[in-house]
Amino acid sequence: MGSRKPRKRATISDVALLAGVSISTVSRVINHEDPSQMRDVTRDRVLDAMAALDYTPVKAARDLRRRRTHVLALLVPDISNPFFSLLARGVEAAGFRVGYSTLICDSNNSKDEERQHMSALLRQNVDGVILVPVGRPDLAGLERMERSEVPVVTADRRIPGIPHVEADNAGGSRELAKRLVALGHRQVAYLGGPEDVSTAEDRLQGFLDGLAEGGVAPVAVRRGDFTYDSGVSLGTEILRDEHPDAVVAGNDLMAIGVLHAAAAAGRRVPEDLGVAGFDDIQWAALVRPRLTTVRVPFLEIGQCSARALVARIMSYDDAVEPTCLPVSLVIGDSTCAARAREDATGVSPGERFRKRGDRTSRGGSGA
Amino acid sequence: MGSRKPRKRATISDVALLAGVSISTVSRVINHEDPSQMRDVTRDRVLDAMAALDYTPVKAARDLRRRRTHVLALLVPDISNPFFSLLARGVEAAGFRVGYSTLICDSNNSKDEERQHMSALLRQNVDGVILVPVGRPDLAGLERMERSEVPVVTADRRIPGIPHVEADNAGGSRELAKRLVALGHRQVAYLGGPEDVSTAEDRLQGFLDGLAEGGVAPVAVRRGDFTYDSGVSLGTEILRDEHPDAVVAGNDLMAIGVLHAAAAAGRRVPEDLGVAGFDDIQWAALVRPRLTTVRVPFLEIGQCSARALVARIMSYDDAVEPTCLPVSLVIGDSTCAARAREDATGVSPGERFRKRGDRTSRGGSGA
DNA sequence: CTGAAAGCGCTAACAG
DNA sequence: CTGTTAGCGCTTTCAG
């Protein structure tokens, strides 16, 4: 790779000169896509000149004038988590479609790094931020953003006073609970997520409601931290101490931990024990037995968040409606009806229900 | 949320005014972190004024002057793939540490969207791009970037003439092959990735080399597309037609597909059949039996790419050394020694080897 | 050690 | 329909 031509980058006035028009005319063809009142010949001459000079507008100059960067930021606890990376895909795609670029910021599950990133974003002059806070949100940081007129939308988390986009966690959880009751479970244990995460609370509450509707009380409610490891360890404990006929976890990762804990304890799933999760992450499709879970539309949450944020940016002064996206029950092979459990036939009972689609990663071109 | 105070944003001259200094002095305190020659009193006065006015520099204005945006872009085929999201984490973290923000672009596995994004990035005036091309790279697009003096580094893919950062795919694959031979396998089938992906080619070639060194020839070599589905379907075919005693896939996703194909075909793993993958993606840790695979340091690849790119941006004119990161063999329970296979004891043979660490996702705070 | 002044490249009134 | 003009907010010589 030799040296590059030091030929200086063409500016708008170079284009104007070459096209034999004024710079404002060039500016017009750059900005007004529409058949703006402008003679086609003029327009074409400009276009030709731009092409000839390989002209690219300097974004900083435009931003300076328009006082808008058309950049959005997505701040998540861990971009390598499947929920957040799907969310990111949704945000990026929806943003791109309306002319926004997406800055990605990973707070590495640390409130401190989250704070750092928020300051950085302020300095970056992003037009808006989609936030998934780490645990209990940093109100001070949010306050600063709002004060700087940088709109914020939270995704998959609720913060009073901030517009948000989330899934119907409570509703989905409630349906799941009712399903388990219908399957004949009476000794149900729940393994929830952290208390400072609204999502976890909603799921827990919804589950208890659903159970109550079926006239069932949980045999135990524990708190994990949404990790696989906590699923394994708390799952082991629950199985040892509570003698449940079903364990439902607040997310899939913990549910898979429970699955493995059950295997280690010699309990067959679903014959001896029903297991269910929440999220329907891609990974789940690779685990056997297939997990009964609730599909959360992360991609859509991302898209919706981006759209909501852009709406806020444009209206520039008031909040948009909070959004709650529907979820759907996914019946796998980790739960079955009481009849089947008694028979213990070994025939995969999940097959009797709506079969979960094959939702494995397209994975394509992966490393 | 009510209306915001329409109080206009403070500029550098407001600060100067309040501090009773000139704007160039303010500029100096903003930019020269060091104990730049400047009286502490002056400096403090400025700092106070900035705080009092809640001053944040307008990035567009700085960028316009400095002709540098301090923004990097990461363009990947699918950010929701675990390799790429880990890569992204690495890029973001390493970039952030040296003052760069990261724009994330998802080409959605489409060469066309890739092209679109490249143009968009040019208009965005990013300082550099980390690219993971979709299939065979778009030379024209790259040409345009270089012509515009936007340095590009590819990650996990090689393109002649472009600096890249990748893992030692060939080496890792070779070691894996040798290990299988050492375990007594003689009927080995290989399920590779797409031919237009350098990574896939390296892995295949390395594997064949390793096999050859052990004096073994593969019973079959097939091509998948790195998806789980192709692992299942081609795995099924291979098992039916080739009677292998081991199937090695070019990545974990396909290997898991093979695992499931084997289960469906009634072949026990590892007693009847050895299976191995490549990547050591997080998902793999959730699958049983645990996969024997090769750990690719995606996070580090990301970090390295970011550093290399920044180096190119600063030197601004010449290429940096290509980088090849080491990989490591991960022995799981999906392979075992011939002895164990003959005994078919059912004792998990993987245990005899270096046990794979528990590398499950921290998953924390997940949705 | 600090200030004055000259733009960076572009957009958006405002005139023709 | 097109040109002129006045900055956007900041960094950076160049002089004190």
PDB file of N, CA, C and O in Angstrom, chain B residues 3 17 19 78 91 98 126 168 190 195 229 262 272 277 301 344 360 364:
ATOM      1  N   SER B   3     -42.425  21.061  29.160  1.00  0.00           N
ATOM      2  CA  SER B   3     -41.524  21.690  28.213  1.00  0.00           C
ATOM      3  C   SER B   3     -40.173  21.884  28.880  1.00  0.00           C
ATOM      4  O   SER B   3     -40.050  21.995  30.084  1.00  0.00           O
ATOM      5  N   LEU B  17     -16.544  34.767  28.238  1.00  0.00           N
ATOM      6  CA  LEU B  17     -17.100  35.979  28.806  1.00  0.00           C
ATOM      7  C   LEU B  17     -17.198  35.858  30.321  1.00  0.00           C
ATOM      8  O   LEU B  17     -16.704  36.712  31.067  1.00  0.00           O
ATOM      9  N   ALA B  19     -15.781  33.817  32.287  1.00  0.00           N
ATOM     10  CA  ALA B  19     -14.500  33.604  32.962  1.00  0.00           C
ATOM     11  C   ALA B  19     -13.605  34.836  32.837  1.00  0.00           C
ATOM     12  O   ALA B  19     -12.549  34.920  33.466  1.00  0.00           O
ATOM     13  N   ASP B  78     -23.809  -9.610  10.557  1.00  0.00           N
ATOM     14  CA  ASP B  78     -24.956  -9.832  11.441  1.00  0.00           C
ATOM     15  C   ASP B  78     -24.537  -9.653  12.885  1.00  0.00           C
ATOM     16  O   ASP B  78     -23.943 -10.537  13.485  1.00  0.00           O
ATOM     17  N   VAL B  91     -14.133  -4.110  19.932  1.00  0.00           N
ATOM     18  CA  VAL B  91     -13.873  -2.887  19.173  1.00  0.00           C
ATOM     19  C   VAL B  91     -14.296  -1.674  19.989  1.00  0.00           C
ATOM     20  O   VAL B  91     -13.538  -0.714  20.158  1.00  0.00           O
ATOM     21  N   VAL B  98      -9.310   4.855  23.706  1.00  0.00           N
ATOM     22  CA  VAL B  98      -8.430   5.837  23.080  1.00  0.00           C
ATOM     23  C   VAL B  98      -9.225   6.987  22.453  1.00  0.00           C
ATOM     24  O   VAL B  98      -8.755   7.636  21.523  1.00  0.00           O
ATOM     25  N   VAL B 126     -16.555   8.852   8.801  1.00  0.00           N
ATOM     26  CA  VAL B 126     -15.895   8.132   9.884  1.00  0.00           C
ATOM     27  C   VAL B 126     -14.390   8.171   9.631  1.00  0.00           C
ATOM     28  O   VAL B 126     -13.944   8.309   8.500  1.00  0.00           O
ATOM     29  N   ASP B 168      -5.568 -17.711  14.301  1.00  0.00           N
ATOM     30  CA  ASP B 168      -4.777 -18.728  13.615  1.00  0.00           C
ATOM     31  C   ASP B 168      -5.659 -19.923  13.284  1.00  0.00           C
ATOM     32  O   ASP B 168      -5.558 -20.987  13.893  1.00  0.00           O
ATOM     33  N   TYR B 190     -15.055 -34.120   7.121  1.00  0.00           N
ATOM     34  CA  TYR B 190     -14.987 -32.687   7.433  1.00  0.00           C
ATOM     35  C   TYR B 190     -16.134 -31.937   6.771  1.00  0.00           C
ATOM     36  O   TYR B 190     -16.416 -32.127   5.589  1.00  0.00           O
ATOM     37  N   GLU B 195     -16.826 -21.466   0.506  1.00  0.00           N
ATOM     38  CA  GLU B 195     -15.519 -21.348  -0.130  1.00  0.00           C
ATOM     39  C   GLU B 195     -15.050 -19.905  -0.247  1.00  0.00           C
ATOM     40  O   GLU B 195     -13.859 -19.655  -0.394  1.00  0.00           O
ATOM     41  N   ASP B 229     -28.607 -25.261  10.539  1.00  0.00           N
ATOM     42  CA  ASP B 229     -29.397 -26.096   9.636  1.00  0.00           C
ATOM     43  C   ASP B 229     -28.518 -26.899   8.687  1.00  0.00           C
ATOM     44  O   ASP B 229     -28.762 -28.070   8.432  1.00  0.00           O
ATOM     45  N   ALA B 262     -26.680 -36.684  14.690  1.00  0.00           N
ATOM     46  CA  ALA B 262     -26.198 -37.959  15.227  1.00  0.00           C
ATOM     47  C   ALA B 262     -27.233 -38.544  16.183  1.00  0.00           C
ATOM     48  O   ALA B 262     -27.547 -39.741  16.126  1.00  0.00           O
ATOM     49  N   ASP B 272     -19.928 -43.597  19.845  1.00  0.00           N
ATOM     50  CA  ASP B 272     -20.014 -44.093  18.475  1.00  0.00           C
ATOM     51  C   ASP B 272     -19.382 -43.142  17.476  1.00  0.00           C
ATOM     52  O   ASP B 272     -19.017 -43.556  16.367  1.00  0.00           O
ATOM     53  N   GLY B 277     -16.035 -28.963  16.712  1.00  0.00           N
ATOM     54  CA  GLY B 277     -16.390 -27.724  16.016  1.00  0.00           C
ATOM     55  C   GLY B 277     -15.235 -26.747  16.000  1.00  0.00           C
ATOM     56  O   GLY B 277     -14.070 -27.131  16.095  1.00  0.00           O
ATOM     57  N   ILE B 301      -9.830 -10.166  18.987  1.00  0.00           N
ATOM     58  CA  ILE B 301      -9.753  -9.778  17.582  1.00  0.00           C
ATOM     59  C   ILE B 301     -10.341  -8.381  17.424  1.00  0.00           C
ATOM     60  O   ILE B 301      -9.791  -7.534  16.721  1.00  0.00           O
ATOM     61  N   ALA B 344     -16.946 -48.305  25.411  1.00  0.00           N
ATOM     62  CA  ALA B 344     -18.305 -47.752  25.463  1.00  0.00           C
ATOM     63  C   ALA B 344     -18.860 -47.828  26.863  1.00  0.00           C
ATOM     64  O   ALA B 344     -19.958 -48.312  27.107  1.00  0.00           O
ATOM     65  N   THR B 360     -19.784 -20.147  30.405  1.00  0.00           N
ATOM     66  CA  THR B 360     -21.108 -19.691  30.005  1.00  0.00           C
ATOM     67  C   THR B 360     -21.233 -18.192  30.144  1.00  0.00           C
ATOM     68  O   THR B 360     -20.524 -17.563  30.914  1.00  0.00           O
ATOM     69  N   GLY B 364     -25.770 -11.628  32.619  1.00  0.00           N
ATOM     70  CA  GLY B 364     -26.341 -10.743  33.621  1.00  0.00           C
ATOM     71  C   GLY B 364     -27.401  -9.779  33.111  1.00  0.00           C
ATOM     72  O   GLY B 364     -27.442  -9.450  31.935  1.00  0.00           O
TER      73      GLY B 364
END
